Short mmCIF file of C-alpha atoms and ligand atoms in Angstrom, two decimals:
data_model
loop_
_atom_site.label_atom_id
_atom_site.label_comp_id
_atom_site.label_asym_id
_atom_site.label_seq_id
_atom_site.Cartn_x
_atom_site.Cartn_y
_atom_site.Cartn_z
CA UNK Q 6 -10.51 -23.33 -12.37
CA UNK Q 7 -9.66 -23.13 -8.39
CA UNK Q 8 -9.73 -27.13 -8.44
CA UNK Q 9 -7.63 -27.63 -11.27
CA UNK Q 10 -5.30 -25.17 -10.35
CA UNK Q 11 -5.06 -27.16 -6.60
CA UNK Q 12 -5.05 -30.39 -8.33
CA UNK Q 13 -1.92 -29.49 -10.84
CA UNK Q 14 0.23 -27.82 -7.87
CA UNK Q 15 -0.64 -31.05 -5.66
CA UNK Q 16 0.61 -33.11 -8.41
CA UNK Q 17 3.57 -31.20 -8.53
CA UNK Q 18 4.95 -30.90 -4.96
CA UNK Q 19 4.32 -34.43 -4.16
CA UNK Q 20 2.80 -36.21 -1.05
CA UNK Q 21 5.57 -35.11 1.09
CA UNK Q 22 5.06 -31.37 0.93
CA UNK Q 23 2.07 -30.04 2.72
CA UNK Q 24 0.12 -27.45 0.75
CA UNK Q 25 -1.14 -24.30 2.61
CA UNK Q 26 -3.82 -22.66 0.19
CA UNK Q 27 -3.59 -18.77 0.96
CA UNK Q 28 -6.91 -17.52 0.70
CA UNK Q 29 -6.30 -14.05 2.06
CA UNK Q 30 -8.41 -11.18 0.34
CA UNK Q 31 -10.69 -13.94 -1.35
CA UNK Q 32 -14.25 -14.41 -0.62
CA UNK Q 33 -15.94 -17.30 1.58
CA UNK Q 34 -17.12 -18.87 -1.67
CA UNK Q 35 -13.57 -19.20 -3.32
CA UNK Q 36 -12.47 -21.07 -0.07
CA UNK Q 37 -15.83 -22.99 -0.31
CA UNK Q 38 -14.65 -24.23 -3.74
CA UNK Q 39 -11.15 -25.23 -2.83
CA UNK Q 40 -12.67 -26.93 0.33
CA UNK Q 41 -15.22 -29.22 -1.88
CA UNK Q 42 -11.72 -30.05 -3.94
CA UNK Q 43 -10.59 -31.56 -0.56
CA UNK Q 44 -8.15 -28.85 0.17
CA UNK Q 45 -8.28 -28.50 4.32
CA UNK Q 46 -5.53 -26.11 5.13
CA UNK Q 47 -6.00 -22.49 4.41
CA UNK Q 48 -3.44 -19.47 5.14
CA UNK Q 49 -4.83 -16.18 6.50
CA UNK Q 50 -2.61 -12.85 7.11
CA UNK Q 51 -5.09 -10.77 8.88
CA UNK Q 52 -7.12 -11.51 12.05
CA UNK Q 53 -10.26 -10.11 11.52
CA UNK Q 54 -10.45 -11.92 8.25
CA UNK Q 55 -9.79 -15.06 9.65
CA UNK Q 56 -12.36 -14.65 12.20
CA UNK Q 57 -14.85 -13.98 9.51
CA UNK Q 58 -14.15 -16.73 7.39
CA UNK Q 59 -13.68 -19.10 10.31
CA UNK Q 60 -17.50 -18.29 10.91
CA UNK Q 61 -18.93 -18.81 7.71
CA UNK Q 62 -16.96 -21.81 6.68
CA UNK Q 63 -17.04 -25.69 7.83
CA UNK Q 64 -15.16 -26.32 11.47
CA UNK Q 65 -12.87 -29.01 10.22
CA UNK Q 66 -10.72 -26.48 8.00
CA UNK Q 67 -7.13 -25.97 9.39
CA UNK Q 68 -6.61 -22.57 9.85
CA UNK Q 69 -2.92 -20.92 9.21
CA UNK Q 70 -2.01 -17.45 10.60
CA UNK Q 71 0.82 -16.55 8.17
CA UNK Q 72 1.09 -12.66 8.78
CA UNK Q 73 2.36 -10.44 11.19
CA UNK Q 74 0.37 -11.25 14.23
CA UNK Q 75 -0.13 -8.40 16.60
CA UNK Q 76 -0.11 -9.41 20.52
CA UNK Q 77 -3.35 -7.74 21.44
CA UNK Q 78 -5.27 -10.01 18.67
CA UNK Q 79 -3.57 -13.25 19.54
CA UNK Q 80 -7.11 -13.92 21.86
CA UNK Q 81 -9.09 -13.58 19.04
CA UNK Q 82 -7.66 -16.80 16.96
CA UNK Q 83 -6.17 -18.53 20.08
CA UNK Q 84 -9.47 -21.04 20.46
CA UNK Q 85 -9.26 -22.55 16.89
CA UNK Q 86 -6.02 -21.31 14.88
CA UNK Q 87 -4.08 -24.37 13.77
CA UNK Q 88 -0.48 -23.24 13.14
CA UNK Q 89 0.95 -19.65 13.62
CA UNK Q 90 3.41 -19.17 11.19
CA UNK Q 91 5.15 -16.11 11.63
CA UNK Q 92 6.52 -16.05 15.34
CA UNK Q 93 9.10 -13.75 15.65
CA UNK Q 94 9.69 -12.51 19.25
CA UNK Q 95 9.30 -14.03 22.56
CA UNK Q 96 6.80 -11.42 23.80
CA UNK Q 97 4.40 -12.67 20.73
CA UNK Q 98 5.46 -16.27 22.19
CA UNK Q 99 4.61 -15.29 25.85
CA UNK Q 100 1.30 -14.07 24.87
CA UNK Q 101 0.56 -17.19 22.50
CA UNK Q 102 1.30 -19.48 25.33
CA UNK Q 103 -1.12 -17.19 27.74
CA UNK Q 104 -4.23 -17.40 25.25
CA UNK Q 105 -3.19 -21.06 24.66
CA UNK Q 106 -3.54 -21.80 28.36
CA UNK Q 107 -6.80 -19.95 28.56
CA UNK Q 108 -8.39 -22.08 26.22
CA UNK Q 109 -6.98 -25.42 27.42
CA UNK Q 110 -4.92 -26.37 24.29
CA UNK Q 111 -1.51 -26.35 23.04
CA UNK Q 112 -0.87 -24.10 19.97
CA UNK Q 113 1.63 -25.19 17.41
CA UNK Q 114 3.81 -22.24 16.07
CA UNK Q 115 6.47 -21.80 13.31
CA UNK Q 116 9.61 -19.45 14.47
CA UNK Q 117 10.20 -17.13 11.52
CA UNK Q 118 13.60 -16.86 10.49
CA UNK Q 119 15.43 -13.99 8.50
CA UNK Q 120 16.63 -15.82 5.23
CA UNK Q 121 16.34 -12.50 3.20
CA UNK Q 122 18.69 -9.60 2.57
CA UNK Q 123 16.01 -7.30 2.09
CA UNK Q 124 15.58 -4.97 5.23
CA UNK Q 125 11.68 -5.03 5.20
CA UNK Q 126 10.94 -8.59 6.14
CA UNK Q 127 10.27 -9.94 9.37
CA UNK Q 128 12.00 -12.60 11.13
CA UNK Q 129 14.37 -13.14 13.78
CA UNK Q 130 18.34 -13.57 13.59
CA UNK Q 131 20.03 -16.46 15.03
CA UNK Q 132 20.93 -15.11 18.09
CA UNK Q 133 17.08 -14.61 19.12
CA UNK Q 134 16.55 -17.75 17.92
CA UNK Q 135 19.18 -19.52 19.98
CA UNK Q 136 17.66 -17.62 22.95
CA UNK Q 137 14.06 -18.56 22.14
CA UNK Q 138 14.68 -22.36 22.01
CA UNK Q 139 16.78 -22.19 25.17
CA UNK Q 140 13.89 -20.42 26.98
CA UNK Q 141 11.66 -23.15 25.28
CA UNK Q 142 13.96 -26.08 26.53
CA UNK Q 143 13.46 -24.47 30.06
CA UNK Q 144 9.72 -24.87 29.56
CA UNK Q 145 8.86 -21.11 29.44
CA UNK Q 146 6.21 -21.92 27.13
CA UNK Q 147 3.99 -24.85 28.24
CA UNK Q 148 1.41 -24.60 26.29
CA UNK Q 149 3.25 -24.02 22.97
CA UNK Q 150 4.70 -26.55 20.76
CA UNK Q 151 7.22 -25.15 18.23
CA UNK Q 152 7.10 -27.31 15.46
CA UNK Q 153 9.57 -26.00 12.87
CA UNK Q 154 10.76 -22.74 10.88
CA UNK Q 155 9.40 -20.55 8.31
CA UNK Q 156 11.09 -18.19 6.10
CA UNK Q 157 10.66 -15.66 2.92
CA UNK Q 158 13.20 -15.33 0.38
CA UNK Q 159 14.07 -12.08 -1.17
CA UNK Q 160 11.75 -10.86 -3.93
CA UNK Q 161 13.95 -11.51 -6.71
CA UNK Q 162 14.47 -12.97 -10.28
CA UNK Q 163 17.99 -14.31 -8.88
CA UNK Q 164 17.15 -17.92 -8.42
CA UNK Q 165 20.60 -18.68 -7.36
CA UNK Q 166 19.94 -16.10 -4.48
CA UNK Q 167 16.66 -17.62 -3.60
CA UNK Q 168 18.11 -21.26 -3.65
CA UNK Q 169 20.60 -20.01 -1.47
CA UNK Q 170 18.55 -18.25 1.29
CA UNK Q 171 16.22 -21.27 1.61
CA UNK Q 172 19.15 -23.74 1.70
CA UNK Q 173 20.45 -21.85 4.70
CA UNK Q 174 17.14 -22.14 6.55
CA UNK Q 175 17.00 -25.77 5.49
CA UNK Q 176 20.68 -26.05 6.89
CA UNK Q 177 19.47 -24.28 10.31
CA UNK Q 178 16.63 -26.51 10.73
CA UNK Q 179 18.94 -29.41 10.44
CA UNK Q 180 21.48 -28.24 12.62
CA UNK Q 181 18.81 -27.91 15.70
CA UNK Q 182 17.00 -31.36 14.86
CA UNK Q 183 18.85 -33.40 17.30
CA UNK Q 184 18.35 -31.31 20.36
CA UNK Q 185 14.73 -30.59 19.09
CA UNK Q 186 13.15 -33.67 17.38
CA UNK Q 187 9.83 -31.91 17.01
CA UNK Q 188 11.16 -29.13 14.96
CA UNK Q 189 10.06 -30.96 11.64
CA UNK Q 190 8.44 -28.40 9.51
CA UNK Q 191 9.99 -26.21 7.09
CA UNK Q 192 7.47 -23.56 5.68
CA UNK Q 193 8.95 -22.09 2.79
CA UNK Q 194 7.77 -21.18 -0.80
CA UNK Q 195 4.96 -19.17 -2.55
CA UNK Q 196 3.48 -19.07 -5.95
CA UNK Q 197 6.77 -17.80 -7.35
CA UNK Q 198 9.41 -19.75 -5.50
CA UNK Q 199 7.98 -22.89 -4.27
CA UNK Q 200 9.84 -25.41 -6.68
CA UNK Q 201 12.96 -23.57 -5.60
CA UNK Q 202 11.81 -24.02 -1.84
CA UNK Q 203 11.04 -27.69 -2.12
CA UNK Q 204 14.15 -28.32 -4.08
CA UNK Q 205 15.89 -26.81 -1.25
CA UNK Q 206 14.12 -28.84 1.60
CA UNK Q 207 10.82 -27.36 2.45
CA UNK Q 208 8.03 -29.41 3.22
CA UNK Q 209 5.36 -27.18 3.57
CA UNK Q 210 4.29 -24.43 0.86
CA UNK Q 211 2.10 -21.21 1.06
CA UNK Q 212 0.51 -20.61 -1.93
CA UNK Q 213 -2.40 -18.15 -2.93
CA UNK Q 214 -2.37 -16.09 -6.54
CA UNK Q 215 -1.25 -19.73 -8.36
CA UNK Q 216 -4.54 -21.27 -6.94
CA UNK Q 217 -7.06 -18.56 -6.53
CA UNK Q 218 -5.99 -15.74 -9.24
CA UNK Q 219 -3.97 -12.56 -8.69
CA UNK Q 220 -5.15 -10.59 -5.58
CA UNK Q 221 -7.03 -7.16 -6.23
CA UNK Q 222 -4.49 -5.45 -3.82
CA UNK Q 223 -1.27 -6.57 -2.59
CA UNK Q 224 -1.79 -7.55 0.98
CA UNK Q 225 1.47 -8.26 2.69
C1 PLP J 25 0.42 -13.79 0.66
C2 PLP J 25 1.43 -14.76 0.99
C3 PLP J 25 1.93 -15.91 0.77
C4 PLP J 25 1.09 -16.48 -0.90
O1 PLP J 25 1.40 -15.54 -1.81
P1 PLP J 25 1.41 -15.92 -3.28
O2 PLP J 25 2.67 -14.94 -4.00
O3 PLP J 25 0.04 -15.74 -3.55
O4 PLP J 25 1.58 -17.39 -3.29
C5 PLP J 25 2.61 -16.83 1.19
N1 PLP J 25 3.15 -16.48 2.47
C6 PLP J 25 3.11 -15.25 2.97
C7 PLP J 25 3.48 -14.95 4.27
C8 PLP J 25 2.18 -14.39 2.25
O5 PLP J 25 1.83 -13.38 3.04
#
């Protein structure tokens, strides 16, 4: 069931789009099943849950932190996290840089940009983005590599609106790529909207329920 869904989605999205299997709230066994089906990249949104799963599962898994990360918890995942998707402020970036240094590694991050009209979504605006990329260029975060942007569209049935929001983020990334060629990843698209996201330039999708089935509780 999990393996069939994985294969189907991988075929749909093609080789140029990376699939992050969002395993939040799902047990270790479900992740192991996906692993046995060759999936290596998994997304979690809670530090404690990611830690427990990291300890119990094969060490060649790439763990993606996709949720809102609190500064005081960065230290727990800093030794092993593969990519942090939701970075939306300079203080968090500073803490990630500090913990990366302590662990003698470079941590890759995506800057989360606010593209949805909804007020509840996290993410920075263009002014904050400009400021952070300026600091980054001035080597303020030597142990961080910013590799792209992440965004979440409005939760609506209006496909044109969702497509427009994704398209805006794609354009924003393209506009910065001359100055920052290492900005290559565009993480956008979930179970409900990944096809729209890919049509608008996404090359990394974060898919949970379409692989593992519905979650018992909504854990956003
Ligand atoms: C839960 C979550 C997803 C996956 O959601 P599905 O609708 O189950 O595919 C993707 N991105 C983020 C940031 C999430 O919190």
